[in-house]
Amino acid sequence: MEKIARSLAGLHLPRYQDLPQMGLYLEQTATYINEALAPLENVHLTSSMVSNYVKHDLIASPKKKLYSRQQIAELVFIAVSKNVLSLADLREALKLQRSSYDTETAYNYMVDELENVLAYVFGFKGKLTDVGHEHGEYKTMLRNVIMTVSYKVYLDKYFAQFTSQEEE
């Protein structure tokens, strides 16, 4: 259990202002997001996935083949949530976010909440911190998504560790 917890100790995801200001090409976008989310292990995006999210209108089309900071923020949310939400539910979650908060506010809240809940699930702290000032429909939905994601990350890491011990 200690080894599982150590894999996420000190996790710090980039905040909106830390995301690339200059646009990134498709492959660069996928690589950037995968590197940022690497500690979560089974959370990743491929270039094909990103293209499909554009095709299905989850995110805006890139301008001159470059993905903006806003699109990268939305793709981080998609990458984190895609293992627990259907494509239709991802679309609704993004629609709710866009009607509730600007991308910077929503993204920063999402990464704060993800770090908060992961620290709780992995036993780094005894209770959840109250993140943000408001508690509307969007924040309730997001916390529930993040809780589900966090427990899935925990279970994925647990079973991977369990399987590797059996093979030894």
Short mmCIF file of C-alpha atoms in Angstrom, two decimals:
data_model
loop_
_atom_site.label_atom_id
_atom_site.label_comp_id
_atom_site.label_asym_id
_atom_site.label_seq_id
_atom_site.Cartn_x
_atom_site.Cartn_y
_atom_site.Cartn_z
CA MET A 1 0.00 0.00 0.00
CA GLU A 2 2.86 2.35 0.79
CA LYS A 3 4.32 1.92 -2.70
CA ILE A 4 0.94 2.75 -4.24
CA ALA A 5 0.61 5.90 -2.14
CA ARG A 6 4.19 7.02 -2.90
CA SER A 7 3.43 6.99 -6.63
CA LEU A 8 1.16 10.02 -6.10
CA ALA A 9 2.95 11.78 -3.24
CA GLY A 10 3.46 15.41 -4.09
CA LEU A 11 1.28 15.30 -7.21
CA HIS A 12 0.96 18.81 -8.58
CA LEU A 13 -0.82 19.38 -11.87
CA PRO A 14 -0.19 22.53 -13.90
CA ARG A 15 -2.57 25.39 -13.24
CA TYR A 16 -4.19 27.27 -16.10
CA GLN A 17 -1.53 30.00 -16.10
CA ASP A 18 1.14 27.25 -16.35
CA LEU A 19 -0.37 25.71 -19.48
CA PRO A 20 1.47 26.61 -22.70
CA GLN A 21 0.63 30.12 -23.89
CA MET A 22 1.72 29.32 -27.42
CA GLY A 23 -0.46 26.87 -29.31
CA LEU A 24 0.64 23.25 -29.58
CA TYR A 25 0.32 20.93 -32.55
CA LEU A 26 -1.74 17.76 -32.16
CA GLU A 27 1.10 15.42 -31.17
CA GLN A 28 2.62 18.03 -28.86
CA THR A 29 -0.76 18.51 -27.19
CA ALA A 30 -1.19 14.78 -26.52
CA THR A 31 2.39 14.49 -25.24
CA TYR A 32 2.04 17.52 -22.96
CA ILE A 33 -1.18 16.22 -21.40
CA ASN A 34 0.17 12.68 -21.01
CA GLU A 35 3.30 13.95 -19.26
CA ALA A 36 1.24 16.11 -16.88
CA LEU A 37 -1.06 13.19 -16.03
CA ALA A 38 1.63 10.46 -15.98
CA PRO A 39 1.41 9.86 -12.19
CA LEU A 40 -2.21 8.76 -12.69
CA GLU A 41 -0.91 6.01 -15.02
CA ASN A 42 -4.07 4.83 -16.83
CA VAL A 43 -5.09 8.38 -17.73
CA HIS A 44 -3.84 9.34 -21.17
CA LEU A 45 -4.77 10.67 -24.61
CA THR A 46 -3.67 9.76 -28.09
CA SER A 47 -3.61 12.07 -31.08
CA SER A 48 -6.51 10.06 -32.54
CA MET A 49 -8.56 10.62 -29.41
CA VAL A 50 -7.95 14.36 -29.55
CA SER A 51 -8.99 14.44 -33.20
CA ASN A 52 -12.16 12.50 -32.34
CA TYR A 53 -13.02 14.95 -29.56
CA VAL A 54 -12.77 17.76 -32.12
CA LYS A 55 -14.82 15.74 -34.63
CA HIS A 56 -17.52 15.11 -32.01
CA ASP A 57 -17.53 18.82 -31.02
CA LEU A 58 -16.37 18.28 -27.45
CA ILE A 59 -13.68 20.89 -28.04
CA ALA A 60 -13.28 23.58 -30.69
CA SER A 61 -11.26 22.92 -33.82
CA PRO A 62 -7.64 24.01 -33.59
CA LYS A 63 -6.73 27.28 -35.25
CA LYS A 64 -4.02 26.83 -37.88
CA LYS A 65 -3.53 23.28 -36.47
CA LEU A 66 -2.60 24.70 -33.04
CA TYR A 67 -4.41 23.84 -29.80
CA SER A 68 -4.84 26.76 -27.41
CA ARG A 69 -4.51 26.90 -23.65
CA GLN A 70 -8.31 26.70 -23.37
CA GLN A 71 -8.46 23.56 -25.52
CA ILE A 72 -5.60 21.98 -23.56
CA ALA A 73 -7.44 22.67 -20.29
CA GLU A 74 -10.60 21.07 -21.65
CA LEU A 75 -8.60 18.09 -22.92
CA VAL A 76 -7.06 17.57 -19.47
CA PHE A 77 -10.59 17.37 -18.04
CA ILE A 78 -11.58 14.94 -20.80
CA ALA A 79 -8.48 12.78 -20.24
CA VAL A 80 -9.15 12.61 -16.51
CA SER A 81 -12.89 11.93 -16.90
CA LYS A 82 -13.10 9.73 -20.00
CA ASN A 83 -12.63 6.48 -18.06
CA VAL A 84 -15.70 7.15 -15.92
CA LEU A 85 -17.98 9.18 -18.22
CA SER A 86 -19.52 8.31 -21.57
CA LEU A 87 -18.95 10.60 -24.55
CA ALA A 88 -22.47 12.00 -24.14
CA ASP A 89 -21.88 12.67 -20.43
CA LEU A 90 -18.52 14.33 -21.19
CA ARG A 91 -20.34 16.62 -23.62
CA GLU A 92 -22.94 17.51 -20.96
CA ALA A 93 -20.28 18.08 -18.30
CA LEU A 94 -18.41 20.46 -20.61
CA LYS A 95 -21.65 22.24 -21.50
CA LEU A 96 -22.44 22.67 -17.78
CA GLN A 97 -18.91 23.94 -17.12
CA ARG A 98 -19.07 26.44 -19.97
CA SER A 99 -22.40 27.82 -18.72
CA SER A 100 -21.13 28.05 -15.13
CA TYR A 101 -17.51 29.31 -15.27
CA ASP A 102 -14.84 30.53 -17.63
CA THR A 103 -12.32 27.85 -18.61
CA GLU A 104 -9.55 29.18 -16.36
CA THR A 105 -11.72 29.13 -13.22
CA ALA A 106 -13.20 25.72 -14.02
CA TYR A 107 -9.84 24.17 -14.89
CA ASN A 108 -8.08 25.47 -11.78
CA TYR A 109 -10.95 24.26 -9.62
CA MET A 110 -10.81 20.84 -11.31
CA VAL A 111 -7.06 20.34 -10.69
CA ASP A 112 -7.35 21.66 -7.12
CA GLU A 113 -10.18 19.24 -6.48
CA LEU A 114 -8.36 16.35 -8.15
CA GLU A 115 -5.27 16.89 -5.98
CA ASN A 116 -7.53 17.28 -2.91
CA VAL A 117 -9.50 14.08 -3.51
CA LEU A 118 -6.49 11.99 -4.57
CA ALA A 119 -4.65 13.02 -1.38
CA TYR A 120 -7.69 11.88 0.61
CA VAL A 121 -8.23 8.61 -1.28
CA PHE A 122 -4.54 7.69 -1.05
CA GLY A 123 -4.43 8.46 2.68
CA PHE A 124 -2.25 11.58 2.67
CA LYS A 125 -4.92 13.45 4.61
CA GLY A 126 -7.80 12.41 6.83
CA LYS A 127 -10.57 14.53 5.34
CA LEU A 128 -11.42 16.40 2.19
CA THR A 129 -10.71 20.11 2.02
CA ASP A 130 -13.54 22.38 0.95
CA VAL A 131 -12.29 23.72 -2.40
CA GLY A 132 -13.73 26.93 -3.83
CA HIS A 133 -16.26 29.41 -2.52
CA GLU A 134 -19.46 28.35 -4.28
CA HIS A 135 -21.29 25.05 -4.18
CA GLY A 136 -23.55 24.93 -7.22
CA GLU A 137 -24.60 22.20 -9.58
CA TYR A 138 -21.33 22.25 -11.54
CA LYS A 139 -19.15 21.86 -8.47
CA THR A 140 -21.28 19.01 -7.10
CA MET A 141 -21.09 17.19 -10.44
CA LEU A 142 -17.36 17.80 -10.74
CA ARG A 143 -16.58 16.59 -7.22
CA ASN A 144 -18.52 13.40 -7.91
CA VAL A 145 -16.65 12.84 -11.17
CA ILE A 146 -13.32 13.50 -9.42
CA MET A 147 -14.23 11.13 -6.56
CA THR A 148 -15.04 8.40 -9.08
CA VAL A 149 -11.83 9.05 -11.03
CA SER A 150 -9.75 9.03 -7.83
CA TYR A 151 -11.15 5.72 -6.63
CA LYS A 152 -10.62 4.25 -10.12
CA VAL A 153 -6.97 5.43 -10.10
CA TYR A 154 -6.56 3.87 -6.66
CA LEU A 155 -8.07 0.55 -7.77
CA ASP A 156 -6.02 0.48 -10.99
CA LYS A 157 -2.82 1.04 -9.00
CA TYR A 158 -3.84 -1.50 -6.35
CA PHE A 159 -4.60 -4.25 -8.84
CA ALA A 160 -1.47 -3.51 -10.88
CA GLN A 161 0.60 -3.82 -7.68
CA PHE A 162 -1.27 -6.98 -6.66
CA THR A 163 -0.72 -8.56 -10.08
CA SER A 164 3.00 -7.72 -10.09
CA GLN A 165 3.42 -9.28 -6.63
CA GLU A 166 1.76 -12.49 -7.80
CA GLU A 167 4.13 -12.69 -10.78
CA GLU A 168 7.23 -12.44 -8.57
#
